[in-house]
Tab-separated table of N, CA and C in Angstrom:
chain	number	residue	atom	x	y	z
A	1	MET	N	218.500	-84.764	-12.689
A	1	MET	CA	218.079	-84.580	-11.624
A	1	MET	C	219.019	-85.497	-9.577
A	2	VAL	N	219.595	-84.729	-8.962
A	2	VAL	CA	220.621	-85.345	-8.110
A	2	VAL	C	219.976	-86.493	-7.258
A	3	ARG	N	220.574	-87.232	-7.737
A	3	ARG	CA	220.787	-88.815	-6.815
A	3	ARG	C	220.712	-89.475	-5.754
A	4	SER	N	220.449	-89.874	-4.448
A	4	SER	CA	220.493	-90.743	-3.470
A	4	SER	C	220.890	-91.944	-3.200
A	5	PHE	N	221.198	-92.300	-3.162
A	5	PHE	CA	220.205	-94.658	-2.739
A	5	PHE	C	221.585	-94.892	-1.532
A	6	LEU	N	220.790	-96.401	-2.014
A	6	LEU	CA	221.251	-97.217	-0.505
A	6	LEU	C	221.276	-98.122	-1.019
A	7	SER	N	222.281	-99.157	-0.843
A	7	SER	CA	221.705	-100.740	-1.451
A	7	SER	C	222.765	-101.595	-0.502
A	8	PHE	N	221.948	-102.843	-0.499
A	8	PHE	CA	222.974	-103.989	0.672
A	8	PHE	C	223.012	-104.406	-0.445
A	9	HIS	N	223.663	-106.007	-0.029
A	9	HIS	CA	224.496	-106.518	-1.197
A	9	HIS	C	224.237	-107.698	0.771
A	10	VAL	N	223.942	-109.969	0.469
A	10	VAL	CA	225.109	-110.313	0.827
A	10	VAL	C	225.956	-111.750	0.238
A	11	ALA	N	226.118	-112.207	0.610
A	11	ALA	CA	226.741	-113.711	-0.299
A	11	ALA	C	226.070	-114.703	0.921
A	12	ALA	N	224.903	-114.667	-0.168
A	12	ALA	CA	223.940	-116.375	0.779
A	12	ALA	C	222.403	-116.386	0.014
A	13	PRO	N	222.025	-117.290	-0.083
A	13	PRO	CA	220.419	-118.205	-0.809
A	13	PRO	C	219.385	-116.907	-0.656
A	14	LEU	N	219.001	-116.440	-2.045
A	14	LEU	CA	217.378	-116.379	-0.993
A	14	LEU	C	216.991	-116.252	0.020
A	15	GLU	N	216.856	-117.660	0.079
A	15	GLU	CA	215.981	-118.323	0.569
A	15	GLU	C	215.879	-117.711	2.910
A	16	GLU	N	217.202	-118.013	2.613
A	16	GLU	CA	217.609	-117.508	3.803
A	16	GLU	C	217.612	-116.431	4.076
A	17	VAL	N	217.945	-115.674	3.205
A	17	VAL	CA	218.025	-113.895	2.816
A	17	VAL	C	216.813	-113.461	2.800
A	18	ARG	N	215.296	-114.468	2.666
A	18	ARG	CA	214.070	-113.821	2.609
A	18	ARG	C	214.003	-113.893	4.223
A	19	ALA	N	214.039	-115.467	3.975
A	19	ALA	CA	213.306	-115.545	6.312
A	19	ALA	C	214.164	-114.374	7.114
A	20	TRP	N	215.147	-114.171	6.988
A	20	TRP	CA	216.438	-113.752	8.127
A	20	TRP	C	215.400	-111.315	7.208
A	21	ALA	N	214.872	-111.335	6.499
A	21	ALA	CA	214.691	-110.102	6.180
A	21	ALA	C	212.731	-109.562	6.497
A	22	GLN	N	212.357	-110.769	6.746
A	22	GLN	CA	210.862	-110.370	6.795
A	22	GLN	C	211.181	-109.988	8.596
A	23	GLY	N	211.324	-110.233	9.080
A	23	GLY	CA	212.577	-109.883	10.408
A	23	GLY	C	212.317	-108.744	10.919
A	24	GLN	N	213.474	-108.091	10.050
A	24	GLN	CA	213.473	-106.765	9.924
A	24	GLN	C	213.252	-106.359	8.966
A	25	THR	N	212.080	-105.994	8.375
A	25	THR	CA	211.535	-105.055	7.979
A	25	THR	C	210.814	-104.091	8.892
A	26	GLN	N	210.317	-103.629	10.290
A	26	GLN	CA	210.114	-103.259	10.977
A	26	GLN	C	209.012	-102.029	10.166
A	27	GLY	N	207.678	-102.597	9.155
A	27	GLY	CA	206.705	-102.283	8.811
A	27	GLY	C	206.982	-101.039	7.438
A	28	ALA	N	208.513	-101.156	6.895
A	28	ALA	CA	209.205	-101.155	6.250
A	28	ALA	C	209.117	-102.271	4.844
A	29	GLY	N	208.954	-101.275	3.673
A	29	GLY	CA	209.872	-102.303	2.419
A	29	GLY	C	211.216	-102.739	1.978
A	30	VAL	N	210.485	-102.974	2.085
A	30	VAL	CA	212.351	-103.561	1.461
A	30	VAL	C	212.191	-105.066	-0.489
A	31	PHE	N	213.091	-104.618	-1.047
A	31	PHE	CA	213.010	-105.012	-2.566
A	31	PHE	C	213.979	-105.654	-2.292
A	32	LEU	N	213.404	-107.484	-2.540
A	32	LEU	CA	215.264	-108.656	-2.524
A	32	LEU	C	215.437	-109.108	-3.715
A	33	VAL	N	216.891	-108.941	-4.714
A	33	VAL	CA	216.807	-109.270	-6.164
A	33	VAL	C	217.725	-109.704	-6.008
A	34	PRO	N	217.960	-111.040	-6.337
A	34	PRO	CA	218.651	-112.330	-6.231
A	34	PRO	C	220.092	-111.812	-7.681
A	35	ASP	N	220.829	-112.253	-7.221
A	35	ASP	CA	221.556	-112.399	-8.367
A	35	ASP	C	223.046	-113.485	-7.541
A	36	PRO	N	223.215	-114.164	-7.919
A	36	PRO	CA	223.289	-115.237	-7.801
A	36	PRO	C	225.318	-114.779	-7.895
A	37	PRO	N	225.704	-115.058	-6.972
A	37	PRO	CA	226.292	-116.014	-5.251
A	37	PRO	C	225.135	-115.252	-4.206
A	38	TRP	N	225.294	-113.238	-5.330
A	38	TRP	CA	224.565	-111.811	-3.927
A	38	TRP	C	223.907	-112.577	-5.022
A	39	VAL	N	222.238	-111.431	-2.865
A	39	VAL	CA	220.950	-110.769	-3.093
A	39	VAL	C	221.672	-109.796	-2.228
A	40	SER	N	220.399	-108.595	-3.708
A	40	SER	CA	220.484	-106.756	-3.644
A	40	SER	C	219.690	-106.796	-2.031
A	41	LEU	N	219.709	-105.631	-1.106
A	41	LEU	CA	218.403	-105.654	-0.656
A	41	LEU	C	218.874	-103.899	-0.412
A	42	TYR	N	217.155	-103.422	-0.367
A	42	TYR	CA	216.698	-101.844	-0.490
A	42	TYR	C	216.167	-102.109	0.615
A	43	HIS	N	215.941	-101.192	1.569
A	43	HIS	CA	215.832	-101.472	2.638
A	43	HIS	C	214.940	-99.341	2.674
A	44	GLU	N	213.911	-99.423	2.769
A	44	GLU	CA	212.568	-98.543	2.338
A	44	GLU	C	213.331	-97.408	3.733
A	45	ALA	N	213.337	-97.687	4.654
A	45	ALA	CA	213.775	-96.393	5.503
A	45	ALA	C	214.846	-96.568	5.851
A	46	LEU	N	215.751	-97.116	6.057
A	46	LEU	CA	217.019	-97.370	6.209
A	46	LEU	C	217.557	-96.423	5.127
A	47	GLU	N	217.316	-96.178	4.130
A	47	GLU	CA	217.503	-95.341	2.352
A	47	GLU	C	217.010	-93.432	2.642
A	48	ALA	N	215.511	-93.790	3.417
A	48	ALA	CA	214.994	-92.614	3.975
A	48	ALA	C	216.106	-91.417	4.509
A	49	GLN	N	216.224	-92.368	5.824
A	49	GLN	CA	216.514	-92.181	6.684
A	49	GLN	C	218.530	-91.482	6.895
A	50	GLU	N	218.696	-92.222	6.353
A	50	GLU	CA	220.629	-92.125	5.507
A	50	GLU	C	221.340	-92.040	7.146
A	51	ASP	N	220.995	-92.748	8.214
A	51	ASP	CA	221.783	-92.193	9.476
A	51	ASP	C	222.758	-94.090	8.913
A	52	PRO	N	224.047	-93.396	9.419
A	52	PRO	CA	225.596	-93.973	9.159
A	52	PRO	C	225.488	-95.888	10.056
A	53	GLN	N	225.075	-95.255	11.320
A	53	GLN	CA	225.517	-95.980	12.647
A	53	GLN	C	223.715	-97.552	12.556
A	54	ALA	N	222.783	-97.092	12.065
A	54	ALA	CA	222.132	-97.829	11.470
A	54	ALA	C	222.503	-98.417	10.009
A	55	ILE	N	222.988	-97.847	9.671
A	55	ILE	CA	223.078	-98.198	8.298
A	55	ILE	C	224.189	-99.927	8.440
A	56	ARG	N	225.390	-98.681	9.245
A	56	ARG	CA	226.347	-100.272	9.639
A	56	ARG	C	225.145	-100.382	10.711
A	57	ALA	N	224.693	-101.395	11.891
A	57	ALA	CA	224.199	-102.323	12.592
A	57	ALA	C	223.058	-102.826	11.485
A	58	PHE	N	222.451	-102.165	10.919
A	58	PHE	CA	222.205	-103.835	9.992
A	58	PHE	C	223.108	-104.681	9.177
A	59	LEU	N	223.952	-103.842	8.748
A	59	LEU	CA	225.394	-104.469	7.641
A	59	LEU	C	225.734	-105.503	8.594
A	60	GLU	N	225.476	-105.354	9.834
A	60	GLU	CA	226.398	-105.739	10.966
A	60	GLU	C	225.393	-107.338	11.428
A	61	GLU	N	224.438	-107.029	11.218
A	61	GLU	CA	223.754	-108.720	11.232
A	61	GLU	C	223.284	-109.164	9.886
A	62	LEU	N	223.336	-108.625	9.125
A	62	LEU	CA	223.231	-109.563	7.475
A	62	LEU	C	224.649	-110.204	7.065
A	63	SER	N	224.895	-109.102	7.811
A	63	SER	CA	227.234	-109.904	7.955
A	63	SER	C	227.020	-111.587	8.400
A	64	HIS	N	225.725	-112.017	8.858
A	64	HIS	CA	225.859	-113.030	9.849
A	64	HIS	C	225.361	-114.569	8.676
A	65	LEU	N	224.051	-113.513	7.838
A	65	LEU	CA	224.507	-114.487	6.682
A	65	LEU	C	225.327	-114.800	5.490
A	66	GLY	N	226.346	-114.139	5.294
A	66	GLY	CA	227.707	-113.522	4.912
A	66	GLY	C	228.241	-112.721	4.239
A	67	ARG	N	229.461	-112.725	3.881
A	67	ARG	CA	229.788	-112.085	3.526
A	67	ARG	C	228.743	-110.797	2.371
A	68	ALA	N	228.934	-109.268	3.310
A	68	ALA	CA	228.286	-108.038	3.247
A	68	ALA	C	228.627	-106.468	2.861
A	69	LEU	N	228.044	-106.592	1.956
A	69	LEU	CA	227.957	-104.821	1.504
A	69	LEU	C	227.193	-103.980	1.561
A	70	ALA	N	227.812	-103.089	2.257
A	70	ALA	CA	226.159	-101.500	1.447
A	70	ALA	C	227.088	-100.983	1.291
A	71	PHE	N	226.064	-100.160	0.396
A	71	PHE	CA	226.965	-98.845	0.055
A	71	PHE	C	225.985	-97.747	-0.541
A	72	LEU	N	226.240	-96.608	0.146
A	72	LEU	CA	225.544	-95.370	0.566
A	72	LEU	C	226.278	-94.209	-0.531
A	73	VAL	N	225.448	-93.125	-1.686
A	73	VAL	CA	225.664	-92.394	-1.978
A	73	VAL	C	224.755	-90.677	-1.471
A	74	LEU	N	225.086	-89.666	-1.397
A	74	LEU	CA	224.471	-89.011	-0.918
A	74	LEU	C	224.722	-88.563	-1.826
A	75	ALA	N	223.356	-87.244	-2.841
A	75	ALA	CA	223.234	-86.400	-3.530
A	75	ALA	C	224.361	-86.678	-4.642
A	76	GLU	N	224.854	-87.565	-4.781
A	76	GLU	CA	226.010	-88.009	-6.276
A	76	GLU	C	227.810	-87.258	-6.056
A	77	GLU	N	227.303	-87.398	-4.415
A	77	GLU	CA	228.629	-86.050	-3.653
A	77	GLU	C	229.258	-87.003	-2.635
A	78	GLU	N	228.550	-87.785	-1.831
A	78	GLU	CA	228.982	-88.743	-0.529
A	78	GLU	C	228.859	-89.795	-0.687
A	79	LEU	N	229.849	-90.942	-0.543
A	79	LEU	CA	230.502	-92.331	-0.545
A	79	LEU	C	230.047	-92.990	1.195
A	80	LEU	N	229.989	-93.756	1.385
A	80	LEU	CA	230.078	-94.659	2.599
A	80	LEU	C	229.979	-95.947	2.168
A	81	PHE	N	230.920	-97.045	2.266
A	81	PHE	CA	231.089	-97.953	2.169
A	81	PHE	C	231.223	-99.242	2.909
A	82	LEU	N	230.554	-100.054	2.922
A	82	LEU	CA	231.059	-101.376	4.063
A	82	LEU	C	231.069	-102.159	3.739
A	83	LEU	N	232.426	-103.003	4.049
A	83	LEU	CA	232.395	-104.296	4.050
A	83	LEU	C	232.480	-105.496	5.642
A	84	ALA	N	231.380	-106.013	5.544
A	84	ALA	CA	230.441	-106.630	7.062
A	84	ALA	C	231.361	-108.526	6.786
A	85	GLU	N	231.763	-109.233	8.019
A	85	GLU	CA	232.148	-110.608	7.656
A	85	GLU	C	231.220	-111.041	9.094
A	86	LYS	N	230.450	-112.075	9.735
A	86	LYS	CA	230.004	-112.456	10.205
A	86	LYS	C	230.112	-111.412	11.812
A	87	GLY	N	229.161	-110.537	11.746
A	87	GLY	CA	229.269	-109.439	12.861
A	87	GLY	C	230.527	-108.328	12.920
A	88	GLU	N	230.260	-108.359	12.382
A	88	GLU	CA	232.003	-107.441	11.967
A	88	GLU	C	231.643	-106.516	10.982
A	89	ILE	N	232.307	-105.563	11.518
A	89	ILE	CA	233.399	-104.052	10.032
A	89	ILE	C	234.208	-104.374	9.667
A	90	LYS	N	234.663	-105.303	8.647
A	90	LYS	CA	236.344	-105.146	7.678
A	90	LYS	C	236.673	-103.718	7.438
A	91	ALA	N	236.042	-103.349	6.714
A	91	ALA	CA	236.341	-102.110	5.894
A	91	ALA	C	235.694	-101.931	5.379
A	92	GLN	N	235.534	-100.084	5.757
A	92	GLN	CA	235.223	-98.951	5.632
A	92	GLN	C	235.981	-98.104	4.386
A	93	LEU	N	235.085	-96.940	3.778
A	93	LEU	CA	235.262	-95.994	2.709
A	93	LEU	C	234.410	-94.890	2.820
A	94	ALA	N	234.198	-93.996	3.775
A	94	ALA	CA	233.828	-92.955	3.354
A	94	ALA	C	234.226	-91.002	2.898
A	95	GLN	N	233.481	-90.940	1.436
A	95	GLN	CA	233.743	-89.795	1.651
A	95	GLN	C	233.381	-88.439	1.390
A	96	GLY	N	233.563	-87.088	1.752
A	96	GLY	CA	232.161	-85.989	2.046
A	96	GLY	C	231.607	-85.460	2.990
A	97	ALA	N	231.543	-84.211	2.584
A	97	ALA	CA	231.529	-84.171	3.842
A	97	ALA	C	230.692	-84.122	5.470
A	98	GLU	N	229.505	-85.045	4.809
A	98	GLU	CA	228.903	-85.574	5.753
A	98	GLU	C	229.510	-86.979	6.576
A	99	LEU	N	229.766	-87.353	5.601
A	99	LEU	CA	230.432	-89.239	5.499
A	99	LEU	C	231.409	-89.596	5.925
A	100	GLY	N	232.891	-88.656	5.515
A	100	GLY	CA	234.063	-88.848	5.645
A	100	GLY	C	235.490	-87.694	6.007
A	101	PRO	N	235.791	-87.788	5.855
A	101	PRO	CA	236.581	-89.178	5.784
A	101	PRO	C	236.791	-89.856	6.086
A	102	ARG	N	236.800	-91.254	5.792
A	102	ARG	CA	237.801	-92.347	6.550
A	102	ARG	C	238.178	-93.822	5.999
A	103	LEU	N	238.716	-94.606	6.017
A	103	LEU	CA	239.067	-95.471	5.629
A	103	LEU	C	240.293	-96.206	6.189
A	104	GLN	N	239.087	-97.156	6.526
A	104	GLN	CA	239.268	-99.330	7.167
A	104	GLN	C	239.701	-99.647	6.284
A	105	ALA	N	240.685	-100.865	5.866
A	105	ALA	CA	240.698	-101.538	5.437
A	105	ALA	C	241.861	-103.287	5.718
A	106	PRO	N	241.828	-104.367	5.480
A	106	PRO	CA	243.047	-105.455	5.258
A	106	PRO	C	243.367	-104.473	4.528
A	107	ALA	N	244.662	-105.074	4.837
A	107	ALA	CA	245.777	-104.868	4.434
A	107	ALA	C	245.046	-104.960	2.382
A	108	ASP	N	244.804	-106.161	1.891
A	108	ASP	CA	244.649	-106.483	0.863
A	108	ASP	C	243.631	-106.374	-0.026
A	109	LEU	N	242.751	-105.184	0.823
A	109	LEU	CA	241.959	-104.236	0.391
A	109	LEU	C	242.101	-102.715	0.638
A	110	LYS	N	243.268	-102.601	0.870
A	110	LYS	CA	243.952	-101.481	1.775
A	110	LYS	C	244.188	-100.311	0.038
A	111	PRO	N	243.923	-100.891	-0.437
A	111	PRO	CA	244.582	-100.371	-2.299
A	111	PRO	C	243.647	-100.586	-3.559
A	112	LEU	N	242.398	-100.965	-3.328
A	112	LEU	CA	241.232	-100.948	-3.625
A	112	LEU	C	240.882	-99.667	-2.944
A	113	LEU	N	240.214	-99.540	-1.552
A	113	LEU	CA	239.275	-98.738	-1.214
A	113	LEU	C	240.281	-96.889	-1.198
A	114	GLU	N	241.879	-97.013	-1.825
A	114	GLU	CA	241.981	-95.972	-1.926
A	114	GLU	C	241.986	-95.599	-3.282
A	115	LYS	N	242.102	-96.633	-4.358
A	115	LYS	CA	241.665	-96.052	-5.159
A	115	LYS	C	240.863	-94.957	-5.742
A	116	ALA	N	239.370	-96.471	-5.102
A	116	ALA	CA	237.873	-95.995	-5.546
A	116	ALA	C	237.665	-94.060	-4.365
A	117	ALA	N	238.305	-94.318	-3.648
A	117	ALA	CA	238.924	-93.022	-2.439
A	117	ALA	C	239.025	-91.575	-3.765
A	118	SER	N	239.768	-91.700	-4.231
A	118	SER	CA	240.002	-90.576	-5.358
A	118	SER	C	239.570	-90.564	-6.954
A	119	MET	N	237.839	-91.757	-6.775
A	119	MET	CA	237.564	-91.812	-7.730
A	119	MET	C	235.550	-90.690	-7.035
A	120	PRO	N	235.050	-89.955	-8.135
A	120	PRO	CA	233.612	-89.446	-7.926
A	120	PRO	C	232.805	-90.687	-6.830
A	121	PRO	N	231.849	-90.653	-6.595
A	121	PRO	CA	231.049	-91.903	-6.260
A	121	PRO	C	231.011	-92.416	-6.549
A	122	LEU	N	230.132	-92.620	-7.310
A	122	LEU	CA	229.229	-93.303	-8.131
A	122	LEU	C	230.269	-94.139	-9.265
A	123	SER	N	230.955	-94.115	-9.750
A	123	SER	CA	232.213	-94.700	-10.438
A	123	SER	C	232.914	-95.294	-9.056
A	124	ALA	N	232.859	-95.349	-8.295
A	124	ALA	CA	233.658	-96.123	-7.072
A	124	ALA	C	232.823	-96.602	-6.330
A	125	VAL	N	232.042	-96.903	-6.490
A	125	VAL	CA	230.719	-97.577	-6.448
A	125	VAL	C	230.281	-99.179	-7.443
A	126	GLN	N	230.627	-98.526	-7.909
A	126	GLN	CA	230.405	-99.263	-9.446
A	126	GLN	C	231.970	-100.174	-9.288
A	127	ALA	N	232.932	-99.599	-9.165
A	127	ALA	CA	234.699	-100.291	-9.571
A	127	ALA	C	234.729	-101.283	-7.728
A	128	LEU	N	233.950	-100.719	-6.855
A	128	LEU	CA	233.453	-101.235	-5.721
A	128	LEU	C	232.645	-103.230	-6.220
A	129	ALA	N	231.723	-102.496	-6.826
A	129	ALA	CA	231.062	-103.844	-6.854
A	129	ALA	C	232.128	-104.315	-7.634
A	130	THR	N	232.277	-104.750	-8.692
A	130	THR	CA	232.211	-105.934	-9.920
A	130	THR	C	233.952	-106.594	-8.894
A	131	HIS	N	235.093	-105.556	-8.196
A	131	HIS	CA	235.912	-106.119	-7.667
A	131	HIS	C	235.174	-107.738	-6.854
A	132	PHE	N	233.773	-106.733	-6.118
A	132	PHE	CA	233.340	-108.271	-4.767
A	132	PHE	C	232.651	-109.153	-6.170
A	133	GLY	N	231.974	-109.227	-7.212
A	133	GLY	CA	231.923	-109.635	-8.541
A	133	GLY	C	229.884	-109.503	-8.375
A	134	LEU	N	230.216	-108.360	-8.281
A	134	LEU	CA	228.089	-107.669	-8.414
A	134	LEU	C	228.437	-107.050	-9.088
A	135	HIS	N	226.913	-107.580	-9.411
A	135	HIS	CA	226.276	-106.554	-10.661
A	135	HIS	C	226.146	-104.865	-10.518
A	136	PRO	N	227.268	-104.099	-11.265
A	136	PRO	CA	227.692	-102.606	-10.929
A	136	PRO	C	225.698	-101.290	-10.637
A	137	ASP	N	225.267	-102.727	-11.102
A	137	ASP	CA	223.961	-101.864	-11.724
A	137	ASP	C	223.097	-101.731	-9.903
A	138	HIS	N	223.753	-102.943	-10.102
A	138	HIS	CA	222.248	-103.201	-8.776
A	138	HIS	C	223.302	-102.933	-7.740
A	139	ALA	N	224.626	-101.556	-7.275
A	139	ALA	CA	224.883	-101.426	-6.074
A	139	ALA	C	224.650	-100.138	-6.786
A	140	ALA	N	224.136	-99.634	-7.664
A	140	ALA	CA	223.665	-98.663	-7.466
A	140	ALA	C	222.733	-98.012	-7.921
A	141	LEU	N	221.681	-99.182	-7.655
A	141	LEU	CA	220.152	-98.993	-6.984
A	141	LEU	C	219.863	-98.619	-5.813
A	142	GLY	N	219.104	-97.708	-5.614
A	142	GLY	CA	218.193	-97.604	-4.379
A	142	GLY	C	217.168	-98.498	-4.598
A	143	PHE	N	215.583	-98.432	-3.210
A	143	PHE	CA	215.005	-98.459	-3.577
A	143	PHE	C	213.663	-97.513	-3.804
A	144	LEU	N	213.810	-96.164	-3.925
A	144	LEU	CA	213.442	-95.403	-4.563
A	144	LEU	C	213.346	-95.692	-6.182
A	145	ASP	N	214.755	-96.323	-6.448
A	145	ASP	CA	214.348	-96.664	-8.355
A	145	ASP	C	213.434	-97.758	-8.538
A	146	LEU	N	214.231	-99.268	-7.720
A	146	LEU	CA	213.166	-100.430	-7.635
A	146	LEU	C	211.909	-99.842	-7.515
A	147	LEU	N	211.152	-98.765	-6.673
A	147	LEU	CA	209.699	-98.071	-6.862
A	147	LEU	C	209.387	-98.223	-7.623
A	148	GLU	N	210.151	-96.953	-8.538
A	148	GLU	CA	209.786	-96.345	-9.918
A	148	GLU	C	209.801	-97.194	-10.977
A	149	ALA	N	209.950	-98.460	-11.341
A	149	ALA	CA	210.318	-99.903	-11.582
A	149	ALA	C	209.091	-100.498	-11.421
A	150	GLU	N	208.819	-100.491	-10.526
A	150	GLU	CA	207.721	-101.278	-10.235
A	150	GLU	C	206.405	-100.921	-10.826
A	151	GLU	N	206.226	-99.198	-10.431
A	151	GLU	CA	204.908	-98.702	-10.924
A	151	GLU	C	205.114	-98.527	-13.352
A	152	GLU	N	206.318	-98.585	-13.232
A	152	GLU	CA	206.230	-98.426	-14.480
A	152	GLU	C	206.312	-99.869	-14.587
A	153	GLY	N	205.911	-100.868	-14.231
A	153	GLY	CA	206.145	-102.172	-14.780
A	153	GLY	C	206.966	-102.937	-15.335
A	154	GLY	N	208.205	-101.592	-14.870
A	154	GLY	CA	209.236	-102.366	-15.111
A	154	GLY	C	210.340	-103.305	-14.594
A	155	LEU	N	209.768	-104.187	-13.135
A	155	LEU	CA	210.649	-104.564	-12.543
A	155	LEU	C	211.025	-106.263	-12.958
A	156	PRO	N	212.220	-107.101	-12.852
A	156	PRO	CA	212.066	-108.783	-13.319
A	156	PRO	C	210.922	-109.522	-12.176
A	157	GLU	N	210.440	-110.823	-13.290
A	157	GLU	CA	209.767	-111.665	-12.205
A	157	GLU	C	210.236	-112.088	-11.158
A	158	GLU	N	211.832	-111.962	-11.319
A	158	GLU	CA	212.239	-113.260	-9.475
A	158	GLU	C	212.311	-111.733	-8.214
A	159	VAL	N	211.528	-110.070	-8.460
A	159	VAL	CA	212.069	-109.792	-7.128
A	159	VAL	C	211.445	-109.570	-6.441
A	160	VAL	N	212.489	-109.541	-4.870
A	160	VAL	CA	210.396	-110.148	-3.932
A	160	VAL	C	210.876	-108.711	-2.683
A	161	TYR	N	209.289	-108.854	-2.609
A	161	TYR	CA	209.027	-107.353	-2.437
A	161	TYR	C	208.256	-108.090	-0.711
A	162	LEU	N	209.268	-107.482	0.556
A	162	LEU	CA	208.088	-107.142	1.411
A	162	LEU	C	208.109	-106.678	2.451
A	163	GLU	N	206.982	-106.496	3.334
A	163	GLU	CA	206.990	-105.335	4.140
A	163	GLU	C	206.052	-105.785	5.563
């Protein structure tokens, strides 16, 4: 099965993220997964839309809570990685027919993103997540993955679902 997924991550306390996210769900489901200092968000509507502009806008807003990351992988072949701080995109890597190519990064992150650009998208996601101290498995999940795990009764207790 070919997978697509979208994950957001912010370095902020779970309660702050929960309070913020409750105003952002717009009737769609959102899973929150704490992994201190990160909280991962999996947004049903944004994952379904696969709209890079909407993902950017959501990440920019999220980054007012703390440093924020987004990973979008389409059909295991395309990658969009974004890093935002204080409401502004600071770094991005896009590759694939629909999403890329694009690489923008401050000097300290440029070698990391250049290396990630040479990797398959899933490997790049895991390498970038590891660099930022985020659990690589959390970066490589999407809303549908968590929904499936919930239906099978396999979600940890600390996972929060908002709608």
